[in-house]
XYZ file of C-alpha atoms in Angstrom:
307
model
C 1.807 -9.182 -49.738
C 0.749 -11.880 -47.832
C 1.912 -9.953 -44.428
C 0.230 -7.028 -45.026
C -3.394 -8.699 -45.000
C -2.371 -10.699 -41.942
C -3.379 -8.813 -38.718
C -3.759 -8.843 -35.202
C -7.042 -10.168 -34.966
C -6.212 -13.074 -37.289
C -3.942 -14.234 -35.306
C -5.514 -14.001 -32.059
C -8.836 -15.661 -33.463
C -6.632 -18.324 -35.038
C -4.478 -18.964 -31.558
C -8.053 -19.390 -29.876
C -9.427 -21.778 -32.330
C -6.694 -23.963 -32.440
C -6.435 -23.903 -28.588
C -10.460 -24.465 -28.003
C -10.494 -26.845 -31.031
C -14.042 -25.146 -31.487
C -15.056 -22.268 -32.978
C -18.230 -21.846 -30.508
C -15.769 -22.180 -27.726
C -13.432 -19.232 -28.827
C -15.974 -17.177 -29.435
C -17.170 -17.186 -25.853
C -13.239 -17.114 -24.833
C -12.771 -14.028 -27.152
C -16.565 -12.308 -26.403
C -17.281 -12.133 -30.150
C -20.184 -13.958 -32.164
C -19.622 -17.190 -33.763
C -20.114 -15.356 -37.145
C -17.199 -13.119 -36.432
C -14.824 -15.956 -35.851
C -15.848 -17.779 -39.002
C -14.962 -14.782 -41.156
C -12.001 -14.041 -39.590
C -10.705 -17.443 -39.517
C -11.207 -17.505 -43.516
C -9.938 -13.974 -43.975
C -6.881 -15.663 -42.931
C -7.115 -18.466 -44.956
C -7.621 -16.757 -47.857
C -4.270 -14.461 -46.774
C -2.488 -17.256 -46.851
C -3.773 -19.523 -49.629
C -4.400 -22.482 -47.388
C -6.934 -24.490 -45.173
C -6.160 -24.156 -41.423
C -8.509 -26.658 -40.304
C -10.585 -29.469 -40.950
C -13.580 -31.145 -39.799
C -12.715 -33.848 -37.235
C -15.920 -35.308 -36.359
C -18.427 -33.084 -34.698
C -15.236 -31.090 -34.213
C -12.222 -29.307 -35.681
C -8.741 -30.195 -36.298
C -5.559 -28.218 -37.381
C -4.379 -29.278 -41.018
C -0.747 -29.929 -41.485
C -0.800 -26.151 -42.554
C -2.264 -25.131 -39.543
C -0.079 -26.550 -37.516
C 3.018 -24.915 -38.670
C 1.629 -21.694 -38.916
C 0.220 -22.333 -35.201
C 3.810 -22.938 -34.044
C 4.972 -19.023 -35.589
C 1.319 -17.138 -34.702
C 1.934 -18.405 -31.093
C 5.318 -17.111 -30.845
C 4.404 -13.837 -32.670
C 1.758 -13.289 -30.014
C 3.973 -14.068 -27.200
C 6.733 -11.434 -28.309
C 4.038 -8.996 -29.165
C 2.735 -9.183 -25.846
C 6.058 -9.229 -24.472
C 7.249 -6.198 -26.153
C 3.685 -4.396 -25.078
C 4.369 -5.176 -21.255
C 8.234 -3.718 -21.799
C 6.896 -0.721 -23.590
C 4.149 -0.438 -20.351
C 6.842 -0.945 -17.864
C 9.183 1.465 -19.369
C 6.476 4.203 -18.636
C 5.983 3.082 -15.143
C 9.422 3.462 -14.389
C 9.468 7.034 -15.665
C 6.638 8.066 -13.464
C 8.009 9.167 -10.182
C 6.551 7.470 -6.986
C 4.047 8.753 -4.838
C 6.303 9.120 -1.775
C 4.604 9.120 1.879
C 5.944 9.949 5.166
C 4.141 7.983 7.972
C 4.860 8.332 11.872
C 4.904 4.801 13.372
C 1.496 5.267 15.129
C 0.091 5.642 11.139
C 2.145 2.669 9.548
C 0.822 0.435 12.064
C -2.457 1.236 12.142
C -3.829 3.299 8.962
C -1.364 2.623 6.097
C -1.632 -1.402 5.507
C -5.535 -0.832 5.034
C -4.823 2.330 3.035
C -2.463 0.625 0.913
C -4.930 -2.663 0.357
C -7.708 0.119 -0.850
C -5.031 2.166 -2.748
C -3.757 -1.343 -4.531
C -7.811 -2.157 -5.573
C -7.668 0.818 -7.319
C -5.305 -0.617 -9.690
C -3.727 2.704 -10.528
C -0.301 0.587 -11.301
C 1.729 4.204 -9.666
C 4.676 3.036 -7.782
C 4.432 4.290 -3.797
C 7.199 4.311 -1.020
C 6.546 4.819 2.325
C 8.775 6.035 4.773
C 8.956 6.430 8.784
C 10.523 8.624 10.945
C 10.748 11.337 13.487
C 8.180 14.109 12.503
C 10.957 16.752 12.052
C 12.700 14.784 9.662
C 9.755 13.761 7.473
C 7.962 17.579 7.420
C 11.749 18.503 6.160
C 11.614 16.169 3.504
C 8.698 17.494 2.256
C 9.446 21.150 3.032
C 12.283 19.622 0.275
C 10.385 17.961 -2.075
C 11.715 14.554 -0.834
C 8.129 13.286 -0.078
C 4.781 14.376 -1.845
C 2.721 13.575 1.831
C 3.278 13.331 5.797
C 0.764 11.245 7.691
C 0.734 11.897 11.366
C 0.099 14.594 14.379
C -0.046 18.376 13.771
C 3.019 19.641 14.312
C 3.826 23.176 16.224
C 2.590 26.381 14.581
C 5.845 27.342 13.457
C 6.619 24.313 12.312
C 3.882 24.271 9.689
C 4.493 27.634 7.404
C 4.446 26.216 3.915
C 1.762 23.568 4.620
C -1.614 22.607 4.934
C -2.902 19.518 7.271
C -6.312 17.795 7.514
C -7.538 16.326 10.463
C -8.276 12.593 10.117
C -8.979 11.654 13.741
C -7.291 12.194 17.098
C -5.563 9.955 19.914
C -3.375 10.006 23.074
C -0.486 8.641 24.536
C -0.375 5.722 26.575
C 1.898 4.199 29.095
C 2.217 0.243 27.627
C 3.614 -2.821 29.955
C 3.441 -6.262 29.453
C 0.628 -8.497 30.161
C 1.015 -9.198 33.576
C 3.019 -6.466 34.967
C 3.595 -5.667 38.671
C 1.883 -2.342 38.232
C -1.011 -3.586 36.978
C -2.560 -5.328 39.749
C -2.264 -2.097 41.587
C 0.111 0.252 43.527
C 1.087 4.340 42.645
C 2.186 3.968 38.483
C 3.758 7.434 38.741
C 6.154 5.611 41.732
C 6.761 2.714 39.576
C 8.301 4.899 37.012
C 11.001 5.628 38.988
C 11.578 1.629 39.475
C 11.221 0.219 36.248
C 13.031 1.083 32.557
C 11.150 3.830 30.752
C 11.143 4.097 26.644
C 10.588 7.777 25.993
C 9.824 9.230 22.270
C 13.090 10.626 21.601
C 13.725 14.652 21.568
C 13.082 14.861 17.892
C 9.814 13.388 17.896
C 6.243 15.000 17.889
C 5.000 13.622 20.875
C 8.115 14.649 23.099
C 6.907 18.091 24.492
C 3.692 16.500 24.957
C 5.030 13.826 26.851
C 7.252 15.737 29.247
C 4.673 18.507 29.904
C 2.400 15.242 31.251
C 4.796 14.199 33.177
C 5.607 17.522 34.553
C 1.979 18.009 35.378
C 1.985 14.650 37.365
C 4.747 15.555 39.414
C 7.277 13.047 38.027
C 10.402 15.700 37.585
C 12.913 12.671 36.239
C 13.003 9.240 34.868
C 16.216 7.472 36.535
C 16.243 4.774 33.941
C 15.300 6.239 30.426
C 15.542 4.832 26.885
C 14.823 7.058 24.136
C 13.292 5.335 20.962
C 11.179 5.261 18.148
C 11.312 2.264 17.119
C 7.999 0.508 17.702
C 9.815 -2.948 16.408
C 12.470 -2.520 19.322
C 9.751 -0.938 21.768
C 7.192 -3.916 21.194
C 10.244 -6.332 21.660
C 11.557 -4.886 24.332
C 8.501 -4.147 26.738
C 7.271 -7.556 26.143
C 10.392 -9.233 27.526
C 11.017 -7.147 30.594
C 9.412 -5.030 33.000
C 9.712 -1.540 31.209
C 7.051 1.038 30.550
C 6.705 2.432 27.007
C 5.175 5.939 26.447
C 3.988 5.547 23.147
C 0.887 6.968 20.575
C -1.690 4.798 21.475
C -1.883 3.578 17.583
C 0.976 2.044 17.589
C -0.019 -0.437 19.971
C -3.792 -1.196 19.160
C -3.079 -4.422 17.742
C -1.467 -5.704 20.508
C -3.555 -4.575 23.326
C -6.324 -5.969 21.508
C -4.316 -9.132 21.475
C -3.775 -8.817 24.929
C 0.056 -9.000 24.563
C 0.256 -5.694 25.674
C -1.710 -3.401 28.627
C -1.968 0.372 29.060
C -1.608 1.055 32.823
C -4.453 2.953 34.369
C -3.840 6.373 33.765
C -5.838 9.023 32.226
C -4.322 10.690 29.437
C -6.964 12.254 27.752
C -5.021 15.652 28.219
C -2.302 14.328 25.568
C -4.799 13.843 22.901
C -3.493 15.161 19.825
C -4.801 15.710 16.493
C -3.712 12.829 13.317
C -4.157 13.681 9.491
C -2.407 14.872 6.326
C 0.017 17.337 5.637
C 0.580 18.551 2.063
C 2.960 21.091 0.997
C 0.649 24.365 -0.386
C 2.432 25.393 -3.376
C 2.142 21.888 -5.114
C -1.185 19.997 -6.015
C -1.408 16.533 -5.478
C -0.957 14.267 -8.572
C -3.932 12.010 -9.454
C -2.400 8.969 -7.891
C -1.758 10.587 -4.433
C -4.987 12.148 -4.275
C -6.255 8.610 -5.010
C -3.912 7.278 -2.030
C -4.981 10.412 0.246
C -8.445 9.227 -0.354
C -7.376 5.617 0.929
C -6.194 6.908 3.726
C -9.155 8.702 5.048
C -11.317 5.741 4.375
C -8.858 3.733 6.388
C -8.577 6.264 9.250
C -12.704 6.427 8.999
C -12.556 2.568 9.543
C -10.077 2.736 12.683
C -12.235 5.079 14.547
C -15.754 3.651 13.618
C -14.285 -0.103 15.293
C -12.649 2.368 18.355
C-alpha cells in the first residue's frame, strides 16, 4: 500500500522543498545534505507514482499533483505536531508541580531572579510559589503541601524533621518614606511613640526578634501599632504617611536603592538572622526541585555580591 511507504521524513522534506522552492535551501533548513533531500523526494514520487516538482527556469515548482498533495501533506504534518504537543502537555499536566513557600523578603529579593534562571533551564516543570508567615509555610511543608520553604531559620523546636541550608544573613530595618521628619534628626525611639508603626504579625518569624530589640532599647509599648505581613500594604502606606515600617531588609532593598524609602539611623545589626532553604529530611528532592534550589543559591549569591 502507498500509505505504508510514505513516512514522516518524506512529508517533512516535501513540504520544506515546496516552501523554499529549492532543494538547496530546503537542505540548509533541514540540516541535511542536498543529495539526501533529492533522494527523499524521489522516494516519495515513486511511492505516489507521480512527479511532484518540475523545473522552472533555474528553480523548481510544484506540479499539479504536487499542489494537491501539498494541501494534504501540510495538514497531516500540522495534525501530527498537534497530537505530539497534546501528548506532551498531558504528560506535563500529570507531573506534580514544584511547590515553594517563600517569605516576603525572599519573594521580593531572591525568587524573581531565581525563577528567571530556572526557566532558562527549560525543565518544563510547573512551579507554584506561595508567600505567607513562616509558621504557616513550615506547617504546609511538614504536611507535604510544599516541597521547599525559603526564608529565615526557624526556632530550634520548630525545626524537628527539617534540614536547613544557610544562604545569607539579613537584618531588620526601621523604614520610612523619603523626607520623613525622623531622618533630619531627633530621637528615633521617641519617634516610635509619635508615629504609626507597622509591626510584623505575632506569627511571623521576625516578631520575637523585633520585640526583643525594642525592649533592649527601652521601648516598652507602641501607642499606634498596625500588624501586617503584607509588603504591598506596608510599602504603599509608608510612602503616603509618616508611618514607620519594621521589616526585613530584603523586602525594601529595591525601594531604598530607588530612593523611595529610607532606613532610619538605628544600629539593628543584632537583629541579623540566617536566610536559607528548609526541606523535609525524609523526602529527597526531585530533579526539578534540585535545579530550582541551585538557581536560588545562584540568585542569593548575586544578591550578596552586590550588597
